[in-house]
Each structure stands twice: as C-alpha cells, then as structure tokens.
C-alpha cells in the first residue's frame, strides 16, 4: 500500500468516526442538557469539514509533477492545513461565545447518563488519535498529523466536559455553570491546538530547516557510496509527503567529468532507493 493510499484510508476513518460522534454528541447534549457536549458536537462537525479538506489536499498534493509544477503539488498540503486551522478557530470562537452566554444565564443540571456517553467518546477519540498519528508519521503528511491532533483535542475537550458535568452533578444547585466553564476551557484548548497545528505547516511553506535527523541520514548513506569522499551542503525542503534535497558531494578531483556525472547518478539512485520519502534529489559534485 502506497503512502497516499494509507493517508486516504486514514482520512475516511476520520470522516466516518467524526460524523457518528457529532451526531451522538449533539443528541446527548440536547437531551442530556449539557452545553459542554453540544460544544463537543460543534467541534466534531468542524472536524468533518476539516477532514474533507485534508482528504482533498492529500489527493491533490500527490498529483505528479507537470510543466507548471516541476516539483509536484505537495505544497497544497500545508495550505489545506491553514484552512483546517481556520475552521478550528471559528468553532472555538462560537463555543466560547455561547459558553459565556450560558454562564450568565444558569440552566438545569446535566443528566448523569451523559458521563457514560463522554467516557466512551474519550476512549474512542484517543484511539483515533493514535491510529491517525501513526499513519501521519508513516506517510510524512503534515495534514494527516493535523487531523490526528483534531482527535486528541476532541479527547481533551471531552475530558473537560466530563469534569464539568461531574462537578455540576456532585456539587448540585448553584454549580450548573461548571458544564459551561468546561466548554469555555475546551474553546481555549482548541485555540492553543490550532497554533500547534499551524506552526509546522508554516515552517513547511517557509522551507524552515526542521530535518536535522534526515540530513544526518542522507550524509551517512552518501558516504557508503564508493567514490563519495564526504558531503558538504545539504538542504532539504518538504512538499507534501516528500522531501526534496540539494546535496553537495565531494569526490576525487582527478576523476573525469563523466565519472563525476556517473557518481552523481549512482548517489541519487542510492538515496532514493534507501530513503523512499525523498522526491527530487539534486547532486552537485565538488572536487576534493
């Protein structure tokens, strides 16, 4: 199974899971008199839209290179991630606004059975986070990792809702707003999580150097190629699920131009074979 297929399969898992959970949370929040659960349902609804965006981004980012896009379409992934962050910020703002209104106007206590619903949701969302994050790491997809963090943020907001409802039920009359304070906390966490998702995507767009481990691996693999004495400059930029590399390789100054050319191709083939996530590899030969 290719990286693209793994990523798409993970996205369908997210979309189906979030759709079911949004429906369950919405019903439980409405009939269980819990705004924290309704806030959770709102976040899950935005997660569905975000997951569809990520799915589109992954498919578009993996289109092959063409005349207008010689390095491929990988940069579509972080751009889609920015849109996902926009959805998260919007949902957090709506949740915070409604929470503040509800705090000012006390309502009835939540129903005890909502705690059972939330317990199941927390377990499922943490499982979803682990599953999607594993795929994100396997495929080097920033958008897939962003979607995984949606699941983790959903789990934490559900924990906040659980605690808010529990406090309201245990403390009784006068503590009805604990449920709403939990929703407000959830909104703050969503905003914080939005920054955590946004920051690496911005680094990808700006070609920020965040790949020291990969650079070291490339240098080590290069020195294993007969005829390559050492490496000098090594620049990496990430685009979608691939890394494009500019590498300066040091060779014997006395070899012919053709021998240097053949060595460059040999090195490029070796790197792309042993490090499959590499896309375009440009080798510049330097004399020793």
Coordinates of C-alpha atoms in Angstrom, one line a residue:
X1 CA 0.0 0.0 0.0
X2 CA 1.4 3.4 -1.0
X3 CA 1.7 6.4 1.4
X4 CA -1.1 8.1 -0.5
X5 CA -3.4 5.1 -0.1
X6 CA -2.5 4.8 3.6
X7 CA -3.3 8.5 4.1
X8 CA -6.6 8.4 2.2
X9 CA -7.7 5.3 4.2
X10 CA -6.9 7.1 7.5
X11 CA -8.9 10.1 6.3
X12 CA -12.0 8.0 5.6
X13 CA -11.7 6.6 9.1
X14 CA -11.6 10.1 10.5
X15 CA -14.6 11.3 8.4
X16 CA -16.8 8.3 9.3
X17 CA -15.8 8.5 13.0
X18 CA -16.4 12.2 13.3
X19 CA -19.7 12.0 11.6
X20 CA -21.0 9.4 14.0
X21 CA -19.6 11.2 17.0
X22 CA -21.0 14.6 16.0
X23 CA -24.5 13.0 15.8
X24 CA -24.1 11.2 19.1
X25 CA -22.7 14.2 21.0
X26 CA -25.4 16.5 19.6
X27 CA -28.2 14.3 20.7
X28 CA -26.7 13.6 24.1
X29 CA -26.0 17.3 24.7
X30 CA -29.6 18.3 23.7
X31 CA -31.4 15.6 25.7
X32 CA -28.8 15.5 28.5
X33 CA -28.9 19.3 29.0
X34 CA -25.2 19.7 28.6
X35 CA -23.7 22.6 26.6
X36 CA -20.2 21.1 27.0
X37 CA -21.4 18.1 25.0
X38 CA -23.1 20.4 22.4
X39 CA -19.8 22.3 22.2
X40 CA -18.1 19.0 21.6
X41 CA -20.6 18.2 18.8
X42 CA -19.8 21.6 17.2
X43 CA -16.1 20.8 17.2
X44 CA -16.7 17.3 15.7
X45 CA -18.8 18.9 12.9
X46 CA -15.9 21.3 12.0
X47 CA -13.6 18.3 12.2
X48 CA -15.7 16.6 9.5
X49 CA -15.3 19.6 7.2
X50 CA -11.6 19.7 8.1
X51 CA -11.2 16.1 7.3
X52 CA -12.8 16.5 3.9
X53 CA -10.3 19.4 3.2
X54 CA -7.4 17.2 4.3
X55 CA -8.6 14.4 2.1
X56 CA -8.8 16.8 -0.9
X57 CA -5.3 18.2 0.0
X58 CA -3.7 14.7 0.2
X59 CA -5.2 13.7 -3.2
X60 CA -4.2 17.0 -4.9
X61 CA -0.7 17.1 -3.2
X62 CA 0.1 13.7 -4.7
X63 CA -0.6 14.6 -8.3
X64 CA 2.5 14.0 -10.3
X65 CA 4.8 16.9 -11.4
X66 CA 3.9 18.7 -14.6
X67 CA 5.2 21.6 -16.7
X68 CA 3.8 24.2 -14.4
X69 CA 4.7 22.4 -11.2
X70 CA 8.1 20.7 -11.7
X71 CA 8.4 19.9 -8.0
X72 CA 4.9 18.4 -7.8
X73 CA 1.9 19.7 -5.9
X74 CA 3.0 18.9 -2.4
X75 CA 2.7 22.4 -1.1
X76 CA -1.1 22.1 -1.3
X77 CA -0.9 20.1 2.0
X78 CA 0.2 22.9 4.3
X79 CA -2.2 25.3 2.5
X80 CA -5.1 22.9 3.4
X81 CA -3.7 22.7 6.9
X82 CA -4.1 26.5 7.2
X83 CA -7.8 26.2 6.2
X84 CA -8.3 23.5 8.8
X85 CA -6.9 25.8 11.4
X86 CA -9.3 28.4 10.3
X87 CA -12.2 26.0 10.9
X88 CA -10.8 25.2 14.4
X89 CA -10.5 28.9 15.3
X90 CA -14.1 29.6 14.1
X91 CA -15.5 26.7 16.1
X92 CA -13.6 27.8 19.2
X93 CA -15.0 31.3 18.9
X94 CA -18.6 30.1 18.6
X95 CA -18.1 27.7 21.6
X96 CA -16.6 30.5 23.7
X97 CA -19.3 33.0 22.9
X98 CA -22.2 30.5 23.7
X99 CA -20.4 29.4 26.9
X100 CA -20.2 32.9 28.2
X101 CA -23.9 33.5 27.4
X102 CA -24.8 30.3 29.3
X103 CA -22.7 31.2 32.3
X104 CA -24.6 34.4 32.6
X105 CA -28.0 32.6 32.4
X106 CA -27.9 29.5 34.6
X107 CA -29.7 26.4 33.4
X108 CA -30.8 23.0 34.7
X109 CA -28.2 20.4 35.7
X110 CA -26.9 18.0 33.0
X111 CA -28.2 14.4 33.1
X112 CA -26.0 11.8 34.8
X113 CA -26.0 9.5 31.9
X114 CA -24.1 12.0 29.8
X115 CA -21.0 10.9 31.7
X116 CA -21.3 7.4 30.3
X117 CA -21.5 8.8 26.8
X118 CA -18.4 11.0 27.3
X119 CA -16.4 8.1 28.8
X120 CA -16.9 6.1 25.6
X121 CA -16.1 9.2 23.4
X122 CA -12.9 9.9 25.2
X123 CA -11.6 6.3 24.7
X124 CA -12.6 6.3 21.0
X125 CA -11.0 9.7 20.3
X126 CA -7.7 8.8 21.9
X127 CA -7.7 5.5 19.9
X128 CA -8.4 7.6 16.7
X129 CA -5.5 10.0 17.6
X130 CA -3.1 7.1 17.9
X131 CA -4.2 5.4 14.7
X132 CA -4.2 8.6 12.5
X133 CA -0.9 9.9 14.0
X134 CA 0.8 6.6 13.2
X135 CA -0.3 7.0 9.6
X136 CA 0.8 10.6 9.6
X137 CA 4.3 9.6 10.7
X138 CA 4.4 6.7 8.3
X139 CA 3.5 8.9 5.3
X140 CA 5.2 12.2 6.5
X141 CA 1.9 14.0 5.9
X142 CA 1.6 17.3 7.9
X143 CA -2.1 17.5 7.0
X144 CA -2.7 13.9 8.4
X145 CA -0.8 14.8 11.6
X146 CA -3.0 17.9 11.9
X147 CA -6.1 15.7 11.6
X148 CA -4.7 13.4 14.2
X149 CA -4.4 16.4 16.6
X150 CA -8.1 17.1 16.0
X151 CA -8.8 13.7 17.6
X152 CA -6.5 14.5 20.5
X153 CA -8.1 17.9 21.0
X154 CA -11.5 16.3 20.9
X155 CA -10.5 13.8 23.6
X156 CA -9.3 16.6 25.8
X157 CA -12.4 18.7 25.3
X158 CA -14.4 15.7 26.1
X159 CA -12.4 15.2 29.3
X160 CA -13.1 18.9 30.2
X161 CA -16.8 18.3 29.5
X162 CA -16.7 15.1 31.7
X163 CA -15.2 17.0 34.6
X164 CA -17.6 20.0 34.2
X165 CA -20.6 17.7 34.2
X166 CA -19.3 15.7 37.1
X167 CA -18.7 18.8 39.2
X168 CA -22.2 20.1 38.4
X169 CA -23.8 16.8 39.4
X170 CA -21.8 16.3 42.6
X171 CA -22.0 19.9 43.9
X172 CA -25.6 20.3 42.8
X173 CA -27.6 23.5 42.7
X174 CA -25.5 26.6 42.2
X175 CA -22.9 24.8 40.2
X176 CA -24.8 24.3 36.9
X177 CA -22.4 26.6 35.1
X178 CA -19.5 24.2 35.7
X179 CA -20.6 22.5 32.5
X180 CA -20.3 25.8 30.6
X181 CA -16.9 26.6 32.1
X182 CA -15.8 23.2 30.8
X183 CA -16.9 24.2 27.3
X184 CA -15.1 27.6 27.7
X185 CA -11.9 25.7 28.6
X186 CA -12.4 23.5 25.6
X187 CA -12.5 26.6 23.4
X188 CA -9.3 27.8 24.8
X189 CA -7.6 24.5 24.3
X190 CA -8.8 24.4 20.7
X191 CA -7.2 27.8 20.1
X192 CA -3.9 26.6 21.6
X193 CA -4.1 23.4 19.5
X194 CA -4.7 25.5 16.4
X195 CA -1.4 27.2 16.9
X196 CA 0.3 23.8 17.4
X197 CA -1.1 22.6 14.0
X198 CA -0.4 25.9 12.3
X199 CA 3.3 26.3 13.3
X200 CA 4.8 23.3 11.5
X201 CA 2.7 23.9 8.4
X202 CA 4.1 27.5 8.3
X203 CA 7.6 26.1 8.6
X204 CA 7.0 23.8 5.6
X205 CA 5.8 26.7 3.5
X206 CA 8.8 28.8 4.5
X207 CA 11.3 26.0 3.9
X208 CA 12.3 26.1 7.5
X209 CA 15.1 23.6 8.4
X210 CA 13.4 21.1 10.6
X211 CA 15.1 17.9 9.3
X212 CA 18.4 17.5 11.1
X213 CA 17.9 13.8 11.5
X214 CA 17.1 13.3 7.9
X215 CA 20.2 15.4 6.8
X216 CA 22.4 13.2 9.0
X217 CA 20.9 10.0 7.5
X218 CA 21.5 11.4 3.9
X219 CA 25.1 12.2 4.8
X220 CA 25.7 8.7 6.2
X221 CA 24.1 6.9 3.3
X222 CA 26.1 9.1 0.9
X223 CA 29.5 8.1 2.4
X224 CA 28.6 4.5 1.9
X225 CA 28.6 5.0 -1.9
X226 CA 32.0 4.1 -3.4
X227 CA 33.7 7.2 -4.8
X228 CA 31.9 9.7 -2.5
X229 CA 34.5 11.0 0.0
X230 CA 32.3 13.3 2.0
X231 CA 29.3 15.6 1.7
X232 CA 29.2 19.4 2.1
X233 CA 26.0 21.4 1.9
X234 CA 22.7 19.6 2.3
X235 CA 19.5 21.5 2.0
X236 CA 16.0 19.9 2.4
X237 CA 12.6 21.3 1.7
X238 CA 9.4 19.4 2.4
X239 CA 6.5 19.3 0.0
X240 CA 3.5 17.1 0.9
X241 CA 4.8 13.7 1.8
X242 CA 8.1 14.1 0.0
X243 CA 11.4 15.8 0.8
X244 CA 13.4 17.5 -2.0
X245 CA 17.2 17.5 -1.5
X246 CA 20.1 19.6 -2.7
X247 CA 23.3 17.9 -1.8
X248 CA 27.0 18.8 -2.5
X249 CA 29.1 15.6 -2.7
X250 CA 32.9 15.7 -2.5
X251 CA 34.8 13.4 -4.9
X252 CA 38.4 12.8 -6.1
X253 CA 39.4 15.9 -8.1
X254 CA 41.3 13.8 -10.6
X255 CA 38.3 11.8 -12.0
X256 CA 36.8 12.7 -15.3
X257 CA 33.6 14.7 -15.8
X258 CA 31.8 11.6 -17.0
X259 CA 33.0 9.7 -13.9
X260 CA 31.7 12.5 -11.7
X261 CA 28.4 12.5 -13.6
X262 CA 28.0 8.8 -13.1
X263 CA 28.8 9.0 -9.4
X264 CA 26.1 11.7 -9.0
X265 CA 23.5 9.4 -10.6
X266 CA 24.7 6.5 -8.6
X267 CA 24.4 8.5 -5.4
X268 CA 21.0 9.9 -6.3
X269 CA 19.6 6.4 -7.1
X270 CA 21.0 5.0 -3.8
X271 CA 19.4 7.8 -1.7
X272 CA 16.0 7.5 -3.4
X273 CA 16.1 3.7 -3.0
X274 CA 17.1 3.6 0.7
X275 CA 15.1 6.7 1.7
X276 CA 11.7 6.3 -0.1
X277 CA 10.3 9.6 1.2
X278 CA 12.8 11.5 -0.9
X279 CA 11.4 13.2 -4.0
X280 CA 13.7 15.2 -6.3
X281 CA 17.4 14.8 -5.4
X282 CA 19.9 17.3 -7.0
X283 CA 23.6 16.3 -6.6
X284 CA 26.3 18.9 -7.1
X285 CA 29.8 17.4 -7.4
X286 CA 32.7 19.1 -5.5
X287 CA 36.4 18.2 -6.1
X288 CA 38.3 17.2 -3.1

